Every structure is written in structure tokens, then in C-alpha cells.
Tab-separated table of C-alpha atoms in Angstrom:
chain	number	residue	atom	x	y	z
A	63	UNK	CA	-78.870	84.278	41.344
A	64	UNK	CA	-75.788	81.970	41.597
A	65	UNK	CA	-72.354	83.152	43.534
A	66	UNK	CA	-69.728	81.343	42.865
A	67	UNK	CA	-65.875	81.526	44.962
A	68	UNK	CA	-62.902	79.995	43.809
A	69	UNK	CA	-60.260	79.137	46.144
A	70	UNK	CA	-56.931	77.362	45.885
A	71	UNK	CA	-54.383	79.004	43.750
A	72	UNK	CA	-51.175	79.680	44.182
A	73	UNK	CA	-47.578	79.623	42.857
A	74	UNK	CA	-46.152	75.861	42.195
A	75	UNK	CA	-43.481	74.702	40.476
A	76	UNK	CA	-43.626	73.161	37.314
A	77	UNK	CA	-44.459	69.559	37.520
A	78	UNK	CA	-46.446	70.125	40.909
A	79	UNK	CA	-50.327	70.040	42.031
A	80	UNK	CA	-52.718	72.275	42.644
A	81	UNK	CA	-56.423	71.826	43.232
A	82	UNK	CA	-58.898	74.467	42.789
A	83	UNK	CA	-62.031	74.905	44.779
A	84	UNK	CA	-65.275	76.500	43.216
A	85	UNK	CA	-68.064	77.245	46.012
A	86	UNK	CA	-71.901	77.828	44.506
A	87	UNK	CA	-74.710	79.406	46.750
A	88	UNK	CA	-77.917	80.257	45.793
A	89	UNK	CA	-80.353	79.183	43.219
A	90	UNK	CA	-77.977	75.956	42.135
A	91	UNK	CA	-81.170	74.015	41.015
A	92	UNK	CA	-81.072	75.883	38.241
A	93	UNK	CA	-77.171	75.034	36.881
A	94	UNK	CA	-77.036	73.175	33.862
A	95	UNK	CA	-72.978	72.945	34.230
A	96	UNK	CA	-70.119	74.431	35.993
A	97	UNK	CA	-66.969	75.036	33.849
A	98	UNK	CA	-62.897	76.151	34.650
A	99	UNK	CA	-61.443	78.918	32.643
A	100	UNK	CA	-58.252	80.179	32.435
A	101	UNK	CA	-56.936	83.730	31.609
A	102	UNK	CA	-53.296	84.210	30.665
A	103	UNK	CA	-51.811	87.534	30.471
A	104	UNK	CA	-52.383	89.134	27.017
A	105	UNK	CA	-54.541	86.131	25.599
A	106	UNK	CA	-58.149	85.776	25.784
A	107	UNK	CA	-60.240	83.762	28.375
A	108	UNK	CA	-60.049	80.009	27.281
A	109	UNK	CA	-62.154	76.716	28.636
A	110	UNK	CA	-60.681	74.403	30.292
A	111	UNK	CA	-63.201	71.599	32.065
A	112	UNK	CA	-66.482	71.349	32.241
A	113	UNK	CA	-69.405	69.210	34.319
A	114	UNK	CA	-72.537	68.438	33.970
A	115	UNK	CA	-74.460	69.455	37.481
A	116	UNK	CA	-76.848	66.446	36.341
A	117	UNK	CA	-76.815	62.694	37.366
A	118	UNK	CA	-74.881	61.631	34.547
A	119	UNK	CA	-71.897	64.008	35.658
A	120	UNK	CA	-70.513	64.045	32.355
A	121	UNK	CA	-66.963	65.478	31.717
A	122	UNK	CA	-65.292	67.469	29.144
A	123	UNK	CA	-61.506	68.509	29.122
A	124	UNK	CA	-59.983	70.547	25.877
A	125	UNK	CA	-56.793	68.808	24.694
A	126	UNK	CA	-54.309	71.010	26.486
A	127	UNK	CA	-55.138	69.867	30.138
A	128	UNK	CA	-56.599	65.544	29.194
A	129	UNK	CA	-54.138	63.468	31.359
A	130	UNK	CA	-53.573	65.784	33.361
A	131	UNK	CA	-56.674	68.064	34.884
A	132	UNK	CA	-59.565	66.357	36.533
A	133	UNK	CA	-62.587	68.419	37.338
A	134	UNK	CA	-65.257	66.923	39.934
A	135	UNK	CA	-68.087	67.808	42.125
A	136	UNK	CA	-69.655	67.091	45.500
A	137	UNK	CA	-73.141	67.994	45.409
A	138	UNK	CA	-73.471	68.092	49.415
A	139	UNK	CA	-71.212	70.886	49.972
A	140	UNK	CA	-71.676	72.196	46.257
A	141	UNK	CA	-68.519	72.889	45.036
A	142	UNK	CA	-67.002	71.509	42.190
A	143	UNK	CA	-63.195	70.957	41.888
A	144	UNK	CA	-60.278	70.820	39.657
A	145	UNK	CA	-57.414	68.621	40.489
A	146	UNK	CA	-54.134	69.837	38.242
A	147	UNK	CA	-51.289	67.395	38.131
A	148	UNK	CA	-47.863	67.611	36.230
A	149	UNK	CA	-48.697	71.615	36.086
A	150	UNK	CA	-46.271	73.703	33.333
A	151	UNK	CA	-45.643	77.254	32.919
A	152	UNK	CA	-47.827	77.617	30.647
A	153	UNK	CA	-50.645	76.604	32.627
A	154	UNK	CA	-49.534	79.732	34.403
A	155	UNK	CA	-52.969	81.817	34.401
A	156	UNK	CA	-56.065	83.486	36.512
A	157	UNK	CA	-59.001	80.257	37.119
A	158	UNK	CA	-62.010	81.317	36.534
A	159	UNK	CA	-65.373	79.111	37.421
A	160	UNK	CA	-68.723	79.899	35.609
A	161	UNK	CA	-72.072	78.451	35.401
A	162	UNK	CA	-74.499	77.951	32.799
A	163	UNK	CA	-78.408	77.782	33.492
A	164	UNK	CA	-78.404	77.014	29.550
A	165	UNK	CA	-78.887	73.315	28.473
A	166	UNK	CA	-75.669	73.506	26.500
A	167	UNK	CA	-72.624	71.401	26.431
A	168	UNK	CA	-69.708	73.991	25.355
A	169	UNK	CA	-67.276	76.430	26.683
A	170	UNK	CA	-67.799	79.185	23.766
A	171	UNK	CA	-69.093	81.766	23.776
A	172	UNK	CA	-68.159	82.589	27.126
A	173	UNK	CA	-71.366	84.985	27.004
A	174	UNK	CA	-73.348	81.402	27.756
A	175	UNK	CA	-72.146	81.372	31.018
A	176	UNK	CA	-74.444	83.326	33.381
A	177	UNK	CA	-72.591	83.331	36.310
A	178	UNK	CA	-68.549	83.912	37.112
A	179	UNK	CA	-66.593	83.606	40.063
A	180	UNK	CA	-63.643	86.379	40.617
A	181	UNK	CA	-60.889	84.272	40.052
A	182	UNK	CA	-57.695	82.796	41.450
A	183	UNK	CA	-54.456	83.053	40.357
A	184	UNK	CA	-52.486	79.997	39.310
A	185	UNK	CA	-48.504	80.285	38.920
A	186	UNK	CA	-46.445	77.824	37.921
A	187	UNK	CA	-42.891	79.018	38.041
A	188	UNK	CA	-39.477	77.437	39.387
């Protein structure tokens, strides 16, 4: 079993930063990747970031958040982050982190993630 907490939301307004905090305890070894979702109101659960929890720490980011999101780990106190600059109100959503013990490299179908934190909400609003 994995246990994930996220931490760090908030309301900001637009054009501000937020970073987002995703604890794991338990059997980590066994994480192939941790990913961000997001959950707006009335639309279904979409990917945002993902990393690999292998050397090569590989990153993904859908188009939406490039330039602007930047999703990292630190293995010693395992938690991955997810820096989010220049927010907008339509990044306005509850953050979700998940795991994967699967050796796949995509956010969908959120049914490959094993594991899901219980979310934080992020509000970007003047």
C-alpha cells in the first residue's frame, strides 16, 4: 500500500504561485510514477504532470500547464512537487496526486493509477 497527502493549495490571484506538496509513505519501491490531476467543477478529472520515480526522472506536462507548471521530486523526504507559476482562473480546480505501480507512461485512464491522494483545492480568483 501507498498513501499519498497533498498539501499546499489555496486561493491566489491570477498571475500568482502556488506550489503543491504530494507526501508518499509506504511501499514507494514499488511506484513506477507519480502524476498531478486536476478536477474542475462539472468537468472530468484531467492530467496534468507526471514523473518518473526512476533515475532518469523523466517529465511530462499536457499543453495547458508547459511554461508554466514544473513538477519535481526529492526522493529523501519522498514527496514530489508541483511548482505553478503565472496561475489563471482556469487553473482554478481540486489537485489530485496518484501513483502508478504500472510500467506505463500516461495519464489515461485514470483507472491506471493505483493510488490517490484526497486532494487540495487550488483557487485562482482576484
Amino acid at each position: 500500500q501507498v498513501q499519498l497527502v497533498e498539501s499546499g493549495g489555496g486561493l491566489v490571484q491570477p498571475g500568482g504561485s502556488l506550489r503543491l506538496s504530494c507526501a508518499a509513505s509506504g511501499f514507494t519501491k514499488n511506484v513506477y510514477a507519480i502524476a498531478w490531476f486536476r478536477q474542475a467543477p462539472g468537468k472530468e478529472r484531467e492530467g496534468v504532470s507526471l514523473i518518473s520515480n526512476g533515475n532518469d526522472g523523466s517529465t511530462y506536462y499536457v499543453d495547458s500547464v508547459k511554461g508554466r507548471f514544473t513538477i519535481s521530486r526529492d526522493h529523501v523526504k519522498n514527496t514530489v512537487y508541483l511548482q505553478m507559476n503565472t496561475l489563471k482562473a482556469e487553473d482554478t480546480a481540486v489537485y489530485y496526486c496518484a501513483a502508478t505501480t504500472l510500467h506505463v507512461w500516461t495519464m489515461q485512464p485514470l483507472t491506471l493509477y493505483d493510488y490517490w491522494g484526497q486532494g487540495t483545492q487550488v483557487t485562482v480568483s482576484s
